[in-house]
């Protein structure tokens, strides 16, 4: 009875088309933001930061980026891990070359560099699509990993081939390095995730988002009605790569602190992000967060329940995780192709009609 539009009047077109038209949704959204920004920094510890919150926020940004390209524009990509590597290595080079620049600016600049790389590798999408585009982006994944492995300039000629994040502070608070403060690192990641989610939501609901969806649904018909496929596809690749590059930079500088490209940004990373948007829901910003939350929380739950409670071997629990993910992907593709986001929308619709028949 509390989830209704009754009495919630709109007096303008902007109010009628807002993201949360029901007042209850708006209040819940604001409560979640206030809790995330004002309460979580005081209760978070190292375990929750490194095991749950940082991976969730960083993967959410990557999932939003891939969802823009695949879910909204219909361009299949298997090179997410490689573009995350571009963001990570760009962040490292910028931090070592310009030690006085704020870490926020460095992460944004890393995203812009990755956007340029995404433009270059997005050019084949003008001629090929579907399976062939997936193979092309997969080739980009292997090429980028090979490039960062074989060219010593990218890792500053280190003997180990590994890159390590220098220590940086914001407002006198350490956000990178061994002395970093968990709540400060969390706030930086949360700021990027929240801001980029709002930007993505507005982009997908605007003119450029409608062009992406027209290309996704039928590119020939979209071109006939005036959509420029060159502009639409390349803009999707660039904006998607920007998001993925920002997530790759945060993965390096905020989460791990030291990476080796083959182990951290390999093909497995591309598939993990792809699984997130399949399970969470293609063409949905909420689905990107839901899929990231599922893929981050599931290994933690399996470890605590199977290893901690039932005494299973750790490797067996890890293999069981792959079984669950594979099974869920098959189930969602057959029974609910729009993923958790669609189930969430159905639950809200039923709640709006309850207790009346539906």
Short mmCIF file of C-alpha atoms in Angstrom, two decimals:
data_model
loop_
_atom_site.label_atom_id
_atom_site.label_comp_id
_atom_site.label_asym_id
_atom_site.label_seq_id
_atom_site.Cartn_x
_atom_site.Cartn_y
_atom_site.Cartn_z
CA UNK A 1 0.00 0.00 0.00
CA UNK A 2 2.98 2.33 0.46
CA UNK A 3 4.33 1.88 -3.10
CA UNK A 4 1.88 3.93 -5.18
CA UNK A 5 1.73 6.88 -7.54
CA UNK A 6 -1.47 8.10 -5.89
CA UNK A 7 -1.05 11.75 -4.88
CA UNK A 8 2.29 12.02 -6.68
CA UNK A 9 1.42 14.69 -9.23
CA UNK A 10 3.69 15.98 -12.00
CA UNK A 11 3.57 19.58 -13.17
CA UNK A 12 6.21 19.48 -15.94
CA UNK A 13 7.51 17.18 -18.64
CA UNK A 14 10.90 16.96 -16.90
CA UNK A 15 9.24 15.78 -13.68
CA UNK A 16 7.17 13.21 -15.55
CA UNK A 17 10.22 11.74 -17.33
CA UNK A 18 12.61 11.67 -14.37
CA UNK A 19 14.56 8.54 -13.55
CA UNK A 20 12.52 7.80 -10.40
CA UNK A 21 8.92 8.88 -11.11
CA UNK A 22 7.60 7.34 -7.87
CA UNK A 23 8.38 9.33 -4.73
CA UNK A 24 9.18 6.20 -2.70
CA UNK A 25 11.96 5.30 -5.18
CA UNK A 26 13.45 8.78 -4.92
CA UNK A 27 13.48 8.67 -1.14
CA UNK A 28 15.12 5.23 -1.12
CA UNK A 29 17.73 6.40 -3.62
CA UNK A 30 18.59 9.40 -1.46
CA UNK A 31 18.76 7.29 1.68
CA UNK A 32 21.16 4.86 -0.02
CA UNK A 33 23.40 7.72 -1.17
CA UNK A 34 23.42 9.35 2.27
CA UNK A 35 24.27 6.01 3.90
CA UNK A 36 27.00 5.28 1.34
CA UNK A 37 28.68 8.69 1.65
CA UNK A 38 28.05 9.60 5.29
CA UNK A 39 27.80 6.33 7.23
CA UNK A 40 29.88 3.70 5.43
CA UNK A 41 33.19 5.62 5.75
CA UNK A 42 32.86 5.41 9.54
CA UNK A 43 32.12 1.67 9.73
CA UNK A 44 34.18 0.23 6.86
CA UNK A 45 37.32 -1.77 7.64
CA UNK A 46 40.10 -3.33 5.58
CA UNK A 47 38.26 -6.63 5.03
CA UNK A 48 35.01 -5.08 3.77
CA UNK A 49 36.95 -2.59 1.68
CA UNK A 50 39.17 -5.10 -0.12
CA UNK A 51 36.81 -8.08 -0.23
CA UNK A 52 33.52 -6.39 -1.12
CA UNK A 53 33.24 -2.63 -1.55
CA UNK A 54 36.22 -1.75 -3.77
CA UNK A 55 35.74 -4.68 -6.20
CA UNK A 56 32.00 -3.94 -6.33
CA UNK A 57 32.45 -0.24 -7.12
CA UNK A 58 35.25 -0.79 -9.65
CA UNK A 59 33.54 -3.66 -11.45
CA UNK A 60 30.31 -1.64 -11.52
CA UNK A 61 32.04 1.09 -13.51
CA UNK A 62 33.49 -1.51 -15.91
CA UNK A 63 30.09 -3.19 -16.26
CA UNK A 64 28.39 0.12 -17.03
CA UNK A 65 31.00 0.77 -19.72
CA UNK A 66 30.52 -2.64 -21.34
CA UNK A 67 26.74 -2.30 -21.03
CA UNK A 68 26.86 0.98 -22.96
CA UNK A 69 28.65 -0.77 -25.81
CA UNK A 70 26.97 -4.18 -25.77
CA UNK A 71 23.65 -3.65 -24.01
CA UNK A 72 22.68 -0.28 -25.47
CA UNK A 73 24.54 -0.17 -28.81
CA UNK A 74 24.59 -3.90 -29.56
CA UNK A 75 28.33 -4.09 -30.29
CA UNK A 76 29.74 -7.28 -28.77
CA UNK A 77 33.13 -6.84 -27.10
CA UNK A 78 35.50 -9.38 -25.57
CA UNK A 79 38.35 -6.92 -25.04
CA UNK A 80 37.30 -5.37 -21.73
CA UNK A 81 40.34 -6.66 -19.88
CA UNK A 82 42.69 -5.17 -22.47
CA UNK A 83 41.07 -1.74 -22.23
CA UNK A 84 41.23 -1.95 -18.45
CA UNK A 85 44.96 -2.57 -18.92
CA UNK A 86 45.20 0.60 -21.03
CA UNK A 87 43.62 2.54 -18.17
CA UNK A 88 45.87 0.97 -15.57
CA UNK A 89 49.12 1.51 -17.47
CA UNK A 90 48.10 5.02 -18.52
CA UNK A 91 47.47 5.82 -14.85
CA UNK A 92 50.90 4.46 -13.93
CA UNK A 93 52.71 6.48 -16.60
CA UNK A 94 50.86 9.67 -15.69
CA UNK A 95 51.53 9.21 -11.96
CA UNK A 96 55.25 8.71 -12.52
CA UNK A 97 55.57 11.49 -15.11
CA UNK A 98 53.45 14.09 -13.27
CA UNK A 99 53.77 13.41 -9.52
CA UNK A 100 52.04 16.64 -8.49
CA UNK A 101 48.76 16.08 -10.34
CA UNK A 102 45.72 15.00 -8.27
CA UNK A 103 44.87 11.32 -8.41
CA UNK A 104 41.30 12.20 -9.48
CA UNK A 105 42.63 14.02 -12.56
CA UNK A 106 45.03 11.17 -13.32
CA UNK A 107 42.23 8.60 -13.25
CA UNK A 108 40.05 10.75 -15.53
CA UNK A 109 42.97 11.31 -17.91
CA UNK A 110 43.57 7.55 -17.99
CA UNK A 111 39.94 7.12 -19.05
CA UNK A 112 40.41 9.65 -21.86
CA UNK A 113 43.50 7.82 -23.13
CA UNK A 114 41.54 4.57 -23.08
CA UNK A 115 38.69 6.28 -24.96
CA UNK A 116 41.14 7.14 -27.74
CA UNK A 117 42.31 3.52 -27.85
CA UNK A 118 38.66 2.42 -27.96
CA UNK A 119 38.09 4.69 -30.97
CA UNK A 120 40.93 3.02 -32.85
CA UNK A 121 39.80 -0.51 -32.10
CA UNK A 122 36.17 0.45 -32.73
CA UNK A 123 36.82 1.30 -36.38
CA UNK A 124 36.26 -2.33 -37.52
CA UNK A 125 32.69 -2.10 -36.13
CA UNK A 126 31.83 0.08 -39.14
CA UNK A 127 32.32 -2.92 -41.43
CA UNK A 128 31.75 -5.99 -39.30
CA UNK A 129 29.34 -6.96 -36.54
CA UNK A 130 28.20 -9.88 -34.41
CA UNK A 131 30.58 -12.82 -34.15
CA UNK A 132 33.24 -11.16 -36.33
CA UNK A 133 33.28 -8.03 -34.15
CA UNK A 134 33.62 -10.23 -31.06
CA UNK A 135 36.66 -11.90 -32.63
CA UNK A 136 38.14 -8.49 -33.51
CA UNK A 137 37.79 -7.22 -29.95
CA UNK A 138 39.21 -10.51 -28.67
CA UNK A 139 42.23 -9.90 -30.89
CA UNK A 140 42.52 -6.42 -29.36
CA UNK A 141 42.55 -8.04 -25.90
CA UNK A 142 45.50 -10.28 -26.76
CA UNK A 143 47.32 -7.52 -28.63
CA UNK A 144 47.10 -5.06 -25.73
CA UNK A 145 48.27 -7.63 -23.18
CA UNK A 146 51.16 -8.56 -25.47
CA UNK A 147 52.04 -4.88 -25.99
CA UNK A 148 52.23 -4.09 -22.27
CA UNK A 149 54.27 -7.25 -21.69
CA UNK A 150 56.81 -6.74 -24.46
CA UNK A 151 57.44 -2.97 -24.47
CA UNK A 152 59.53 -2.09 -21.36
CA UNK A 153 58.66 1.62 -21.61
CA UNK A 154 55.17 0.93 -20.30
CA UNK A 155 56.49 -0.48 -17.02
CA UNK A 156 59.45 1.93 -16.81
CA UNK A 157 61.99 -0.78 -17.64
CA UNK A 158 61.34 -2.63 -14.37
CA UNK A 159 63.19 -5.94 -14.12
CA UNK A 160 60.08 -7.77 -12.92
CA UNK A 161 57.75 -6.26 -15.51
CA UNK A 162 55.39 -5.23 -12.72
CA UNK A 163 54.01 -1.74 -12.12
CA UNK A 164 53.53 -0.34 -8.62
CA UNK A 165 51.37 2.64 -7.69
CA UNK A 166 53.30 5.52 -6.10
CA UNK A 167 51.96 7.00 -2.89
CA UNK A 168 49.53 9.86 -3.39
CA UNK A 169 47.39 11.94 -1.05
CA UNK A 170 44.22 14.01 -1.29
CA UNK A 171 43.69 16.86 1.18
CA UNK A 172 46.57 15.42 3.16
CA UNK A 173 44.99 11.93 3.33
CA UNK A 174 46.76 8.93 1.79
CA UNK A 175 44.65 7.23 -0.89
CA UNK A 176 47.34 5.05 -2.51
CA UNK A 177 50.24 3.05 -1.18
CA UNK A 178 50.58 0.96 1.99
CA UNK A 179 49.60 3.86 4.27
CA UNK A 180 46.31 4.55 2.51
CA UNK A 181 43.21 5.06 4.66
CA UNK A 182 40.37 2.59 3.91
CA UNK A 183 37.60 5.16 4.19
CA UNK A 184 39.45 7.68 1.97
CA UNK A 185 40.04 5.05 -0.72
CA UNK A 186 36.40 4.01 -0.47
CA UNK A 187 35.16 7.59 -0.91
CA UNK A 188 37.30 8.12 -4.02
CA UNK A 189 35.96 4.92 -5.63
CA UNK A 190 32.39 5.72 -4.57
CA UNK A 191 32.60 9.23 -6.01
CA UNK A 192 33.66 7.89 -9.39
CA UNK A 193 31.03 5.13 -9.40
CA UNK A 194 28.17 7.43 -8.39
CA UNK A 195 29.13 10.25 -10.77
CA UNK A 196 29.69 7.96 -13.76
CA UNK A 197 26.43 6.10 -13.10
CA UNK A 198 24.48 9.39 -13.18
CA UNK A 199 26.25 10.44 -16.38
CA UNK A 200 25.56 7.07 -18.02
CA UNK A 201 21.91 7.19 -17.01
CA UNK A 202 21.48 10.61 -18.60
CA UNK A 203 23.40 9.62 -21.73
CA UNK A 204 21.30 6.51 -22.32
CA UNK A 205 18.05 8.41 -21.86
CA UNK A 206 19.09 11.25 -24.20
CA UNK A 207 19.51 11.64 -27.93
CA UNK A 208 22.79 9.73 -28.12
CA UNK A 209 21.31 6.84 -26.13
CA UNK A 210 18.37 6.62 -28.54
CA UNK A 211 20.82 6.48 -31.44
CA UNK A 212 22.68 3.62 -29.77
CA UNK A 213 19.47 1.67 -29.22
CA UNK A 214 18.36 2.29 -32.81
CA UNK A 215 21.66 0.87 -34.07
CA UNK A 216 21.27 -2.08 -31.69
CA UNK A 217 17.74 -2.93 -32.79
CA UNK A 218 18.24 -2.55 -36.56
CA UNK A 219 21.18 -0.63 -37.93
CA UNK A 220 19.89 -0.38 -41.50
CA UNK A 221 16.56 1.06 -40.40
CA UNK A 222 18.37 3.44 -38.03
CA UNK A 223 20.50 4.74 -40.88
CA UNK A 224 17.40 5.22 -43.05
CA UNK A 225 15.73 7.44 -40.43
CA UNK A 226 18.82 9.62 -40.12
CA UNK A 227 21.06 8.00 -37.48
CA UNK A 228 24.73 8.28 -38.38
CA UNK A 229 26.19 4.79 -37.77
CA UNK A 230 29.76 6.14 -37.78
CA UNK A 231 28.99 8.64 -35.02
CA UNK A 232 26.80 6.25 -33.01
CA UNK A 233 29.16 3.28 -33.01
CA UNK A 234 32.37 5.22 -32.46
CA UNK A 235 30.80 7.28 -29.68
CA UNK A 236 29.67 4.06 -27.99
CA UNK A 237 33.18 2.61 -28.25
CA UNK A 238 34.78 5.82 -26.96
CA UNK A 239 32.44 6.35 -24.00
CA UNK A 240 32.47 2.65 -23.12
CA UNK A 241 36.27 2.61 -23.24
CA UNK A 242 36.41 5.71 -21.04
CA UNK A 243 34.40 3.91 -18.34
CA UNK A 244 36.44 0.73 -18.69
CA UNK A 245 39.69 2.74 -18.58
CA UNK A 246 38.62 4.51 -15.39
CA UNK A 247 37.79 1.16 -13.81
CA UNK A 248 41.15 -0.25 -14.90
CA UNK A 249 42.97 2.73 -13.41
CA UNK A 250 41.07 2.39 -10.12
CA UNK A 251 41.70 -1.36 -10.12
CA UNK A 252 45.43 -0.65 -10.28
CA UNK A 253 45.86 2.43 -8.12
CA UNK A 254 43.11 2.01 -5.49
CA UNK A 255 42.61 -1.73 -5.21
CA UNK A 256 45.74 -3.76 -5.99
CA UNK A 257 48.53 -1.18 -5.92
CA UNK A 258 50.77 -3.44 -8.01
CA UNK A 259 49.81 -5.42 -11.11
CA UNK A 260 51.26 -7.63 -13.81
CA UNK A 261 49.24 -7.28 -17.00
CA UNK A 262 48.86 -10.96 -17.89
CA UNK A 263 47.60 -11.98 -14.47
CA UNK A 264 45.35 -9.01 -13.69
CA UNK A 265 44.05 -7.82 -17.06
CA UNK A 266 43.91 -11.13 -18.91
CA UNK A 267 41.05 -12.63 -20.89
CA UNK A 268 39.44 -13.86 -17.68
CA UNK A 269 38.77 -10.25 -16.71
CA UNK A 270 36.92 -9.68 -19.97
CA UNK A 271 34.67 -12.65 -19.36
CA UNK A 272 33.99 -11.68 -15.75
CA UNK A 273 32.70 -8.26 -16.79
CA UNK A 274 30.69 -9.83 -19.63
CA UNK A 275 29.09 -12.27 -17.18
CA UNK A 276 28.17 -9.33 -14.96
CA UNK A 277 26.06 -7.64 -17.60
CA UNK A 278 24.50 -10.92 -18.75
CA UNK A 279 23.41 -11.85 -15.23
CA UNK A 280 22.62 -8.27 -14.20
CA UNK A 281 20.79 -7.35 -17.38
CA UNK A 282 21.78 -6.00 -20.78
CA UNK A 283 20.79 -2.40 -21.43
CA UNK A 284 20.35 -1.47 -17.77
CA UNK A 285 22.44 0.72 -15.49
CA UNK A 286 20.90 -0.96 -12.45
CA UNK A 287 21.70 -4.33 -14.02
CA UNK A 288 25.37 -3.37 -14.16
CA UNK A 289 25.39 -2.77 -10.40
CA UNK A 290 23.34 -5.91 -9.73
CA UNK A 291 25.63 -8.11 -11.83
CA UNK A 292 28.75 -6.65 -10.23
CA UNK A 293 27.29 -7.19 -6.75
CA UNK A 294 26.45 -10.81 -7.59
CA UNK A 295 29.87 -11.62 -9.05
CA UNK A 296 31.68 -10.00 -6.12
CA UNK A 297 29.53 -11.33 -3.29
CA UNK A 298 29.16 -14.89 -4.55
CA UNK A 299 32.83 -15.92 -4.04
CA UNK A 300 32.80 -14.31 -0.58
CA UNK A 301 29.66 -16.23 0.41
CA UNK A 302 30.99 -19.49 -1.02
CA UNK A 303 34.24 -19.06 0.86
CA UNK A 304 32.51 -18.28 4.16
CA UNK A 305 29.88 -21.01 3.85
CA UNK A 306 31.61 -23.89 2.08
CA UNK A 307 35.13 -23.37 3.39
CA UNK A 308 34.35 -21.80 6.75
CA UNK A 309 31.19 -23.71 7.73
CA UNK A 310 31.48 -27.05 5.92
CA UNK A 311 35.25 -27.34 5.66
CA UNK A 312 35.42 -27.76 1.88
CA UNK A 313 38.82 -27.35 0.22
CA UNK A 314 39.39 -23.85 -1.15
CA UNK A 315 40.04 -25.07 -4.70
CA UNK A 316 36.78 -27.05 -4.71
CA UNK A 317 34.83 -23.96 -3.64
CA UNK A 318 36.53 -21.95 -6.41
CA UNK A 319 35.53 -24.55 -9.03
CA UNK A 320 31.98 -24.60 -7.67
CA UNK A 321 31.86 -20.85 -8.24
CA UNK A 322 32.45 -21.38 -11.98
CA UNK A 323 29.73 -24.03 -12.04
CA UNK A 324 27.22 -21.62 -10.49
CA UNK A 325 28.13 -18.78 -12.85
CA UNK A 326 27.88 -21.00 -15.93
CA UNK A 327 24.56 -22.44 -14.81
CA UNK A 328 23.11 -19.02 -14.08
CA UNK A 329 24.20 -17.66 -17.46
CA UNK A 330 22.40 -20.53 -19.22
CA UNK A 331 19.30 -20.05 -17.04
CA UNK A 332 19.16 -16.29 -17.60
CA UNK A 333 19.74 -16.57 -21.35
CA UNK A 334 16.88 -19.07 -21.66
CA UNK A 335 14.37 -17.93 -19.06
CA UNK A 336 15.12 -14.23 -18.48
CA UNK A 337 17.48 -12.67 -21.05
CA UNK A 338 17.21 -9.26 -19.35
CA UNK A 339 18.71 -10.60 -16.12
CA UNK A 340 18.31 -9.43 -12.56
CA UNK A 341 17.22 -5.96 -13.68
CA UNK A 342 14.12 -7.43 -15.30
CA UNK A 343 13.30 -9.47 -12.19
CA UNK A 344 13.66 -6.30 -10.11
CA UNK A 345 11.26 -4.42 -12.38
CA UNK A 346 8.72 -7.26 -12.22
CA UNK A 347 8.92 -7.31 -8.42
CA UNK A 348 8.29 -3.55 -8.32
CA UNK A 349 5.30 -3.87 -10.66
CA UNK A 350 3.77 -6.58 -8.49
CA UNK A 351 4.36 -4.46 -5.40
CA UNK A 352 2.60 -1.51 -7.02
CA UNK A 353 -0.51 -3.64 -7.70
CA UNK A 354 -0.54 -5.53 -4.39
CA UNK A 355 -2.92 -6.69 -2.88
CA UNK A 356 -5.08 -6.55 -6.04
CA UNK A 357 -5.10 -9.39 -8.60
CA UNK A 358 -2.49 -9.21 -11.35
#
